[in-house]
Short mmCIF file of C-alpha atoms in Angstrom, two decimals:
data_model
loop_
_atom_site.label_atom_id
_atom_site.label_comp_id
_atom_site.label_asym_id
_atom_site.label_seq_id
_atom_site.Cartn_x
_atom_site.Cartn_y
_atom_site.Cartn_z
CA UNK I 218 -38.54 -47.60 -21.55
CA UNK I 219 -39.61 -49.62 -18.54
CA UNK I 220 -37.35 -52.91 -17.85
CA UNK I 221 -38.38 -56.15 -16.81
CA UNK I 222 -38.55 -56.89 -12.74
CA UNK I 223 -35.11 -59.05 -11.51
CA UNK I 224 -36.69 -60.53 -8.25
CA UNK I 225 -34.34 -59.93 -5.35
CA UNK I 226 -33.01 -62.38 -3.33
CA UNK I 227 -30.82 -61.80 -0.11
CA UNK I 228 -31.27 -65.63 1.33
CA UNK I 229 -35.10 -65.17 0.61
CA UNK I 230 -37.01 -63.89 -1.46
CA UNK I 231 -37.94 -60.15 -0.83
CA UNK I 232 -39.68 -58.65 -3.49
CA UNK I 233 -42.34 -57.13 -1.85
CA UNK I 234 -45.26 -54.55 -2.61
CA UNK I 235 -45.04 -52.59 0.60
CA UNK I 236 -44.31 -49.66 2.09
CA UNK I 237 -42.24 -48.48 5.03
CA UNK I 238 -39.65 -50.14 7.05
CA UNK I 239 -39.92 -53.33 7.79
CA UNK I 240 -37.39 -55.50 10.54
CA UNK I 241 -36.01 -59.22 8.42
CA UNK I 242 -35.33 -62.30 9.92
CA UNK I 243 -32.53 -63.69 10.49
CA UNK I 244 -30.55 -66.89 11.37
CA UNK I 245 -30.33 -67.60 15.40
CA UNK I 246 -26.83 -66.08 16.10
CA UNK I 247 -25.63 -63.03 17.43
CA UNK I 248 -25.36 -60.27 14.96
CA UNK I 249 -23.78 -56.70 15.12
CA UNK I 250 -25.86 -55.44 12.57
CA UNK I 251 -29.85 -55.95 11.78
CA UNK I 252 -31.37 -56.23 8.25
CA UNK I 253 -34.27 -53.71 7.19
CA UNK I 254 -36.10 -53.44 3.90
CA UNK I 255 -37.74 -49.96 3.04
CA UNK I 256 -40.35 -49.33 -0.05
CA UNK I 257 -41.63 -46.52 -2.09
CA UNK I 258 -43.77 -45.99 -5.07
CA UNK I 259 -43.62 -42.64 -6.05
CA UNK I 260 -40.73 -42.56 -7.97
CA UNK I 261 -39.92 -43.53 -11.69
CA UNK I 262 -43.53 -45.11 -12.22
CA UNK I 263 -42.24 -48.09 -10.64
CA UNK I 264 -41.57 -49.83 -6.68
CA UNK I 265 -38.19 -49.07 -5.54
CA UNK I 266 -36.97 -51.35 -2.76
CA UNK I 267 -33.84 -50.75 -0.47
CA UNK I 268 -32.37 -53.46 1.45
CA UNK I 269 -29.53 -52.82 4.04
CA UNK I 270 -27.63 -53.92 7.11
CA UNK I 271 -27.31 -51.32 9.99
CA UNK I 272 -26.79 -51.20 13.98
CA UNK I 273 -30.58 -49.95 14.47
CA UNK I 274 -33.56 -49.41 12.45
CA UNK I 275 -33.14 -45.47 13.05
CA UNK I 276 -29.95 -45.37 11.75
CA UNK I 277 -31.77 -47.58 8.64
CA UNK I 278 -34.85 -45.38 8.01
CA UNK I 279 -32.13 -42.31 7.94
CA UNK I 280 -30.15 -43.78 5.10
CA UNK I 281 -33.15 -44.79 3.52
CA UNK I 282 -34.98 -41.54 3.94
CA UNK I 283 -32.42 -40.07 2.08
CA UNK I 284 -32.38 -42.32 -0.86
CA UNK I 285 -36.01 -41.67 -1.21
CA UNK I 286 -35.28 -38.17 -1.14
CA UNK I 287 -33.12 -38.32 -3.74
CA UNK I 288 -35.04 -40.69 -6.00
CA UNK I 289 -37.83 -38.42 -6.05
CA UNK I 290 -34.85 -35.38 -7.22
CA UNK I 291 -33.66 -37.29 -10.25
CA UNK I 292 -37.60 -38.73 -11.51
CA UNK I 293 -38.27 -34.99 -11.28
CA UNK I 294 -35.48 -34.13 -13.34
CA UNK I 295 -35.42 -37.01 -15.93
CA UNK I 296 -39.80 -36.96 -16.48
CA UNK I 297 -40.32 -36.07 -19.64
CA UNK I 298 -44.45 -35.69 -18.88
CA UNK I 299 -44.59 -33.04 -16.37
CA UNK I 300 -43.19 -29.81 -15.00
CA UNK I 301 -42.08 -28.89 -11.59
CA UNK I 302 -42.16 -25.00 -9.64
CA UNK I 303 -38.41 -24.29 -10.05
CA UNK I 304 -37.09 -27.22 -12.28
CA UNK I 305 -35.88 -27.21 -15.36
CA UNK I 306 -35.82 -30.90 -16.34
CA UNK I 307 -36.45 -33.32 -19.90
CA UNK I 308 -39.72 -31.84 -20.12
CA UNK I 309 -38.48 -28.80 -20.01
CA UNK I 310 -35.93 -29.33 -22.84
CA UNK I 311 -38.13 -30.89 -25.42
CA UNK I 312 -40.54 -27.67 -25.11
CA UNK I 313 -37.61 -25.27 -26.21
CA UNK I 314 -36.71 -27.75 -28.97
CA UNK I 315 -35.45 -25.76 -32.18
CA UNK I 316 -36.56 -22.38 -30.02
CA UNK I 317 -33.61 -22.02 -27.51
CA UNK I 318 -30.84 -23.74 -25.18
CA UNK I 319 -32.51 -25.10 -21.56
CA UNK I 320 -30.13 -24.60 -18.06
CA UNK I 321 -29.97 -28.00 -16.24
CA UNK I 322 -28.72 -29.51 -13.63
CA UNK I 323 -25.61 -31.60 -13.39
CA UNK I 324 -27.33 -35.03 -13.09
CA UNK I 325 -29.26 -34.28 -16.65
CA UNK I 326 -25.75 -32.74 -18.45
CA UNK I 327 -24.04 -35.78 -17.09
CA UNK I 328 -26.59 -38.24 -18.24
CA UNK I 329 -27.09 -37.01 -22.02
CA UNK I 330 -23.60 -36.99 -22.29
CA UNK I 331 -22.83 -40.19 -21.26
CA UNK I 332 -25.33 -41.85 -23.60
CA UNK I 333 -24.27 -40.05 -26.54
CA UNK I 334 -21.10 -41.20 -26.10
CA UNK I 335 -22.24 -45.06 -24.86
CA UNK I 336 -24.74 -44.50 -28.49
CA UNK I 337 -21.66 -43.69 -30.40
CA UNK I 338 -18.76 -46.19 -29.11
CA UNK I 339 -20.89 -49.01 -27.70
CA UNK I 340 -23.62 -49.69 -30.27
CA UNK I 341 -26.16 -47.61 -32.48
CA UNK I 342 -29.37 -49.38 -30.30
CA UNK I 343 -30.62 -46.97 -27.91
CA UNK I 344 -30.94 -43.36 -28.59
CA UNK I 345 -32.11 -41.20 -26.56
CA UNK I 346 -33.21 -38.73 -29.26
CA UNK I 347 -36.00 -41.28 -30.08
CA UNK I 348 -38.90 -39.72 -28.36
CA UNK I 349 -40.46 -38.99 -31.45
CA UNK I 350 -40.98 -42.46 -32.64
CA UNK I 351 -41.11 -43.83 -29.18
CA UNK I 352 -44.22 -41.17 -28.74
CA UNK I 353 -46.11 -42.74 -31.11
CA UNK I 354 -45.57 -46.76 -29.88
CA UNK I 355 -46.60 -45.19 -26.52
CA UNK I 356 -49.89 -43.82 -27.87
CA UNK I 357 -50.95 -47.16 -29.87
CA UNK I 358 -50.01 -49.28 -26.76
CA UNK I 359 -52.61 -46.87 -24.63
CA UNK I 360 -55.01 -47.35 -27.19
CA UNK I 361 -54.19 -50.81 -27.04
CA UNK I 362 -54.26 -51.15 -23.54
CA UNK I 363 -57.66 -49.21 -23.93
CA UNK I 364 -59.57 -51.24 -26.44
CA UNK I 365 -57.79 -54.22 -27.40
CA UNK I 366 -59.87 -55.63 -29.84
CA UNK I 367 -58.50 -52.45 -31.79
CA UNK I 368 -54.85 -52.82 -31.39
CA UNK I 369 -52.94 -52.00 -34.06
CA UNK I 370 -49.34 -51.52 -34.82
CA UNK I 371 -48.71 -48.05 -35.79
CA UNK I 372 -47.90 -47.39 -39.78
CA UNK I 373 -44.60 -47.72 -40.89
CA UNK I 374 -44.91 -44.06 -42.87
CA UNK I 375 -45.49 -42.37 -39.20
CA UNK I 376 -42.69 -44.27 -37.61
CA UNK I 377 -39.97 -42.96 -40.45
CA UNK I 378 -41.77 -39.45 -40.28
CA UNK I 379 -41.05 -39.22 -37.44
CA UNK I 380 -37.64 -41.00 -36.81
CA UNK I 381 -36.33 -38.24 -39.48
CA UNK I 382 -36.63 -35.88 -36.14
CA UNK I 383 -34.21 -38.49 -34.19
CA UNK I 384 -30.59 -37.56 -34.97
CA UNK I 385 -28.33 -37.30 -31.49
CA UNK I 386 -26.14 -34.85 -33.09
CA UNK I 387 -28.57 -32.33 -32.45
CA UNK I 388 -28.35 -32.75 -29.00
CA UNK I 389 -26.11 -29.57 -27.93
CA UNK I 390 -24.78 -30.18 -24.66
CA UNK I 391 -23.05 -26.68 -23.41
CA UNK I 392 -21.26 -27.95 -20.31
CA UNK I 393 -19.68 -24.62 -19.62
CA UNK I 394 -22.73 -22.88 -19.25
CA UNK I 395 -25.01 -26.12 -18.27
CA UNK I 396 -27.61 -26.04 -20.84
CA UNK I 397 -28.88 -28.47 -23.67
CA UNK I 398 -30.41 -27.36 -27.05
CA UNK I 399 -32.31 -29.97 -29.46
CA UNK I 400 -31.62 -28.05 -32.72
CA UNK I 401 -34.62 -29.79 -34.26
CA UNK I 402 -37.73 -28.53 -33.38
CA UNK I 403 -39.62 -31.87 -34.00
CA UNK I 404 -37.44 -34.08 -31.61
CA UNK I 405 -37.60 -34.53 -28.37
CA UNK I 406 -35.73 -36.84 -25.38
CA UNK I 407 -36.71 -39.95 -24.06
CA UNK I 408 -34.23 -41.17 -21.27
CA UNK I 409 -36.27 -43.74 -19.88
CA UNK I 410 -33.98 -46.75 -20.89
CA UNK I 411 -31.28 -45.47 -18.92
CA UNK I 412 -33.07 -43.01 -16.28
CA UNK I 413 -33.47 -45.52 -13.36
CA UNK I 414 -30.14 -46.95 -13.28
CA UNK I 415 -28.34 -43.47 -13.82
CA UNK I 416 -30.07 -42.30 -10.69
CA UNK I 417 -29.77 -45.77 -8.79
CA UNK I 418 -26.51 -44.77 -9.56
CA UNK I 419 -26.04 -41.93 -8.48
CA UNK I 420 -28.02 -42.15 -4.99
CA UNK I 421 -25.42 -45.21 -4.30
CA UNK I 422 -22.66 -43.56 -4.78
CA UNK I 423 -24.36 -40.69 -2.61
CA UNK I 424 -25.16 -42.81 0.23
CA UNK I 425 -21.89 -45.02 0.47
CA UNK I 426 -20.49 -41.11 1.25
CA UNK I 427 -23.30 -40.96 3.87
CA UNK I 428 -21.70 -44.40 5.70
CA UNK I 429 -24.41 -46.63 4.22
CA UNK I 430 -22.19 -49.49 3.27
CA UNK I 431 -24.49 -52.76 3.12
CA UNK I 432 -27.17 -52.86 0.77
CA UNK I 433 -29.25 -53.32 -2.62
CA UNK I 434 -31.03 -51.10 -4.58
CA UNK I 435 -33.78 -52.17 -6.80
CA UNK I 436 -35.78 -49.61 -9.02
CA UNK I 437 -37.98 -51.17 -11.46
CA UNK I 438 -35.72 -54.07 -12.39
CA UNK I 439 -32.51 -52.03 -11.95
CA UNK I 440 -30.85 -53.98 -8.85
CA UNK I 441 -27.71 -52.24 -7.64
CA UNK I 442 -25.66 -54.35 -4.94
CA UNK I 443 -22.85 -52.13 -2.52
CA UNK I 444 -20.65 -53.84 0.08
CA UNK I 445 -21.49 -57.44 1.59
CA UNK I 446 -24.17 -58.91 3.43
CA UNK I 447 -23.47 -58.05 7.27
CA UNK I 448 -25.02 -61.14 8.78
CA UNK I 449 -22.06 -63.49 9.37
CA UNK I 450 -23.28 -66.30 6.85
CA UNK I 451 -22.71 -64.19 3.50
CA UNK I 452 -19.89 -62.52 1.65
CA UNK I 453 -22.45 -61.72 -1.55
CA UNK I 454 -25.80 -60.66 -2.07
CA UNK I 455 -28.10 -63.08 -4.31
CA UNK I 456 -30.47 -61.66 -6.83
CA UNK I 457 -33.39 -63.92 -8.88
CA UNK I 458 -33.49 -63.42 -12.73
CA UNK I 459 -36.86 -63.60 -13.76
CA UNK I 460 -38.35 -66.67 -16.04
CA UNK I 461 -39.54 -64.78 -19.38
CA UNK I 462 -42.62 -67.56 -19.09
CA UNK I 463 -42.73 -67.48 -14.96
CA UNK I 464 -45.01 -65.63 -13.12
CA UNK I 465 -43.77 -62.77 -10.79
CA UNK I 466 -43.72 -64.15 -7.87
CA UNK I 467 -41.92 -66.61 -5.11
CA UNK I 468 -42.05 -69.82 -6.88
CA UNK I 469 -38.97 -71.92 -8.11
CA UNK I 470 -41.04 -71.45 -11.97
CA UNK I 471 -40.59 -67.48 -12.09
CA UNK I 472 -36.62 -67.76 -11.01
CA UNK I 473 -34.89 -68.47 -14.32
CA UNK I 474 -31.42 -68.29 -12.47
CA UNK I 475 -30.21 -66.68 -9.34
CA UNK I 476 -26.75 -64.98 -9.42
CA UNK I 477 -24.53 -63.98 -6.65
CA UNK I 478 -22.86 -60.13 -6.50
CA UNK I 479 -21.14 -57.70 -4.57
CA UNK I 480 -20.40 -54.13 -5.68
CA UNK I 481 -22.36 -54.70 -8.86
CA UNK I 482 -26.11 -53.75 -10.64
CA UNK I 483 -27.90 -56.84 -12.56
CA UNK I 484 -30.70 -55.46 -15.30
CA UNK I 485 -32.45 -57.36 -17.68
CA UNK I 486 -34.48 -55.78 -20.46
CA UNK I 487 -37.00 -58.16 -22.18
CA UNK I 488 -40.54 -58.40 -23.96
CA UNK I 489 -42.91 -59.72 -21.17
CA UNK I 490 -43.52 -57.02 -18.88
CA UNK I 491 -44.80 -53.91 -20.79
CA UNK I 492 -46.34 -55.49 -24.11
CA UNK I 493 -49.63 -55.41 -26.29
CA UNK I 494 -51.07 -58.38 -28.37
CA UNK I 495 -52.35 -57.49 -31.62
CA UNK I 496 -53.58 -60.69 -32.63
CA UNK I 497 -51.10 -63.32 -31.70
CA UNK I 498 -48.27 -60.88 -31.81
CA UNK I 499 -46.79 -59.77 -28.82
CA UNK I 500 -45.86 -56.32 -29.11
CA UNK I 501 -43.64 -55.34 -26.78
CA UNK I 502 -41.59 -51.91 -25.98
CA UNK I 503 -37.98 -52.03 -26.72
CA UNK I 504 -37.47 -50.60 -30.30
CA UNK I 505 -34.79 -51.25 -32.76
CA UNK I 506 -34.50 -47.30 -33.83
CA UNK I 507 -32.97 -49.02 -37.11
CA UNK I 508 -36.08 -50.71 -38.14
CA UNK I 509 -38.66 -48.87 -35.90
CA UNK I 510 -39.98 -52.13 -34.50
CA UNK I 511 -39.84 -54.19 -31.38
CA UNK I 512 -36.79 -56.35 -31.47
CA UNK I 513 -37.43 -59.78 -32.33
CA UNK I 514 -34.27 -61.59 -31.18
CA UNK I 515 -34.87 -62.55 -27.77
CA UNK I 516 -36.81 -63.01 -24.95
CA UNK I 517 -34.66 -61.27 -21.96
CA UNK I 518 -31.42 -60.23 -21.85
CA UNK I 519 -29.36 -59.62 -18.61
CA UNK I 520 -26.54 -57.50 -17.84
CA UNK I 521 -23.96 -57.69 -15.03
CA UNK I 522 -21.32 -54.68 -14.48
CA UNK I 523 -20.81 -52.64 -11.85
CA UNK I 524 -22.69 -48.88 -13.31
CA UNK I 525 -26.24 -49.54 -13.02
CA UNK I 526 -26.81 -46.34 -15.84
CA UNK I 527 -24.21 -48.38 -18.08
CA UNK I 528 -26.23 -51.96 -17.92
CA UNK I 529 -29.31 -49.91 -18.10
CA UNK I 530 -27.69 -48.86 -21.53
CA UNK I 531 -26.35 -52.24 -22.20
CA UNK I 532 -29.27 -53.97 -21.59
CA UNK I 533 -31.46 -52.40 -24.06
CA UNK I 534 -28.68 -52.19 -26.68
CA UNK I 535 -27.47 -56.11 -26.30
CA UNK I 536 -31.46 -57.24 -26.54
CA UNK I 537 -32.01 -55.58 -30.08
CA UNK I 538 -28.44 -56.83 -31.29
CA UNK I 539 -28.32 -60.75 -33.34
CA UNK I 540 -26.58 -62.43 -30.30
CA UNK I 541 -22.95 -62.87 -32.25
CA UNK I 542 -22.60 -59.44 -32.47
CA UNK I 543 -24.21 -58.91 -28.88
CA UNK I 544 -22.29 -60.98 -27.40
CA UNK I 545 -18.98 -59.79 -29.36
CA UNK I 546 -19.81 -56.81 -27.85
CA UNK I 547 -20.35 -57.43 -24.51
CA UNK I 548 -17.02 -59.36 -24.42
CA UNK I 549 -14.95 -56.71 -25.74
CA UNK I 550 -16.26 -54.35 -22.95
CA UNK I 551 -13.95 -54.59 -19.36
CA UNK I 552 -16.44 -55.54 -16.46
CA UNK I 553 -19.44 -56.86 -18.31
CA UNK I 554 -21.04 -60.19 -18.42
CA UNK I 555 -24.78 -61.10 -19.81
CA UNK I 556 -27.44 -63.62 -19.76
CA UNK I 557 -29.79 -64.50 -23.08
CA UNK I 558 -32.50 -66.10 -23.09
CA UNK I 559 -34.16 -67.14 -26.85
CA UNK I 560 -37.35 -67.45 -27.97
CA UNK I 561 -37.22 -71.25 -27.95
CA UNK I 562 -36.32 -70.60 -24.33
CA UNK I 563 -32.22 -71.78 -24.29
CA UNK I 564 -29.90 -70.12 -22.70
CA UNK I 565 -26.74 -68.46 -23.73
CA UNK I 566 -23.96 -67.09 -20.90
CA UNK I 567 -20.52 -65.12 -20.96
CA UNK I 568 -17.83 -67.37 -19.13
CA UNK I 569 -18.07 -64.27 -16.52
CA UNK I 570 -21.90 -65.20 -15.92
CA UNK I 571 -21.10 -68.49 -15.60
CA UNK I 572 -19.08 -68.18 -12.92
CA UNK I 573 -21.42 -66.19 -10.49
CA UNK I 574 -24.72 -68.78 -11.64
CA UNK I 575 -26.26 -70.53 -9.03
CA UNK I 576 -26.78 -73.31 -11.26
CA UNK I 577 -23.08 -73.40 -12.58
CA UNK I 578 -22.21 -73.62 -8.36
CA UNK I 579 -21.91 -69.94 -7.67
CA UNK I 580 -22.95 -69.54 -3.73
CA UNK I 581 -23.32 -66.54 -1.89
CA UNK I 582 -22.03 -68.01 1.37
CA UNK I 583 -18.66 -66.97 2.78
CA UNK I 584 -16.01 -70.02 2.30
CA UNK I 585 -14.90 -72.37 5.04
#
């Protein structure tokens, strides 16, 4: 599943389409260390965007280089569309289903098992043994996307076909000998609503080792903040939540709220990026693997914790939950705030959110 674009904020807005490395500006005072931005689009179907502080621009585009490098690894591991020479990845997996166990890296071991047990102790709401039904939403929305005067919502006697073909206990993980087995030959894996931010991540964690210690990642929506802003005048980094009815862009209209972070990955799943209209119906691609249909509680929702791959989870999971038992959730999880916004447009916050909101007084600037 794709997630919603958080615009990025480190004093300005940077959200860029762009490639290379590009030199920021900066207040007129002497600085130790410069700010660069970096972009690439070749990962993850989406623009990922690193933003750092470093002595030089080399010593910038080396770090970066790297991340890129490894971005490109993990998409290549997690794609569930294509093969590569000498990879075993998702793909991979969901062509041996019911016919034998797959060796895998690591990063792919590491990742099923931590949603199965996220699935399990966390909330029922994203599965990533859905790729069955989630197969068939994708097909209708290119058809959709194709001719929309046809657009249709697929039949509910496909979706439960095929969601009998979705059980996660038939995802044997063999961590001894690294492999993974769907036992039913009909299912297959879709890791997409927690691929990004498992690999944005990892590749933090990665680079941090590397001496890269001021920065944000953003992949597709999945904003991952490390260390502090190195330019004298901040102690946290600021990142834009987008407004469901805003247009992506610069303008104070497509900021719903800006909140300030260090050390910590914002996403925000919700039903206006990736969507088809079959009528007047927005039909959008989160799905409630209870009913099979786009959940209909809220516009966005927006989780704050310091795992990106665990607010990837969250995110999805806390948007197709009624908002009592969402929100009971989220508070009985160490670490974790969120952000709702309705249908009717209010907005709901954990007291943790309120207290890094712009518009509750939150400031990214270090205290005098």
């Amino acid at each position: 599943m794709k997630k919603i674009i958080p615009i990025l904020m480190t004093g300005i807005l940077i959200f860029a389409f762009f490639t290379g490395c590009q030199k920021q500006q900066e207040p007129e005072k002497e600085q130790v260390y410069d700010k660069f931005s970096y972009t690439f689009l070749d990962t993850f179907d989406t623009v990922t965007q690193v933003v750092g502080y470093a002595k030089t621009e080399e010593e910038f585009n080396g770090y970066a280089e790297k991340i890129h490098e490894r971005m490109l690894e993990l998409h290549q591991l997690y794609d569930k569309y294509n093969t590569y020479e000498g990879k075993n990845n998702i793909k991979t997996i969901n062509d041996n289903a019911g016919i034998q166990p797959v060796k895998v890296d690591k990063e792919i071991i590491d990742l099923i098992l931590m949603t199965k047990e996220m699935y399990e102790n966390v909330g029922k709401k994203t599965n990533v043994a859905l790729g069955s039904v989630l197969k068939i939403w994708s097909e209708y929305r290119d058809e959709a996307e194709a001719n929309p005067a046809e657009a249709k919502i697929p039949p509910m006697d496909i979706l439960l076909e095929a969601n009998g073909h979705t059980d996660i206990n038939k995802v044997i993980v063999d961590e001894k000998n690294s492999t993974v087995y769907l036992e039913d030959p009909l299912m297959s894996l879709d890791v997409g609503a927690v691929a990004k931010g498992y690999a944005t991540e990892i590749v933090v964690k990665e680079i941090i080792q590397e001496g890269f210690t001021s920065g944000i990642i953003s992949a597709g929506g999945n904003i991952r903040a490390f260390g502090k802003p190195m330019d004298g005048i901040r102690d946290k980094w600021g990142v834009g939540i987008q407004n469901p009815d805003g247009v992506l862009g610069t303008s104070d209209e497509s900021i719903l709220e800006t909140v300030f972070l260090t050390d910590a990955s914002v996403v925000t799943s919700g039903d206006y990026q990736r969507f088809y209209m079959v009528g007047d119906t927005r039909v959008h691609h989160l799905i409630d693997p209870v009913t099979l249909m786009p959940g209909d509680y809220f516009r966005a929702v927006s989780i704050v914790t310091e795992n990106s791959g665990k607010a990837d989870f969250l995110s999805t999971t806390v948007f197709l939950m009624p908002y009592e038992e969402g929100r009971a959730l989220v508070e009985s999880l160490d670490g974790v705030e969120a952000l709702w916004v309705f249908k009717d447009g209010s907005i709901q916050t954990t007291e943790g959110m309120d207290k890094i909101m712009k518009s509750k007084g939150a400031s990214g600037a270090i205290a005098k």
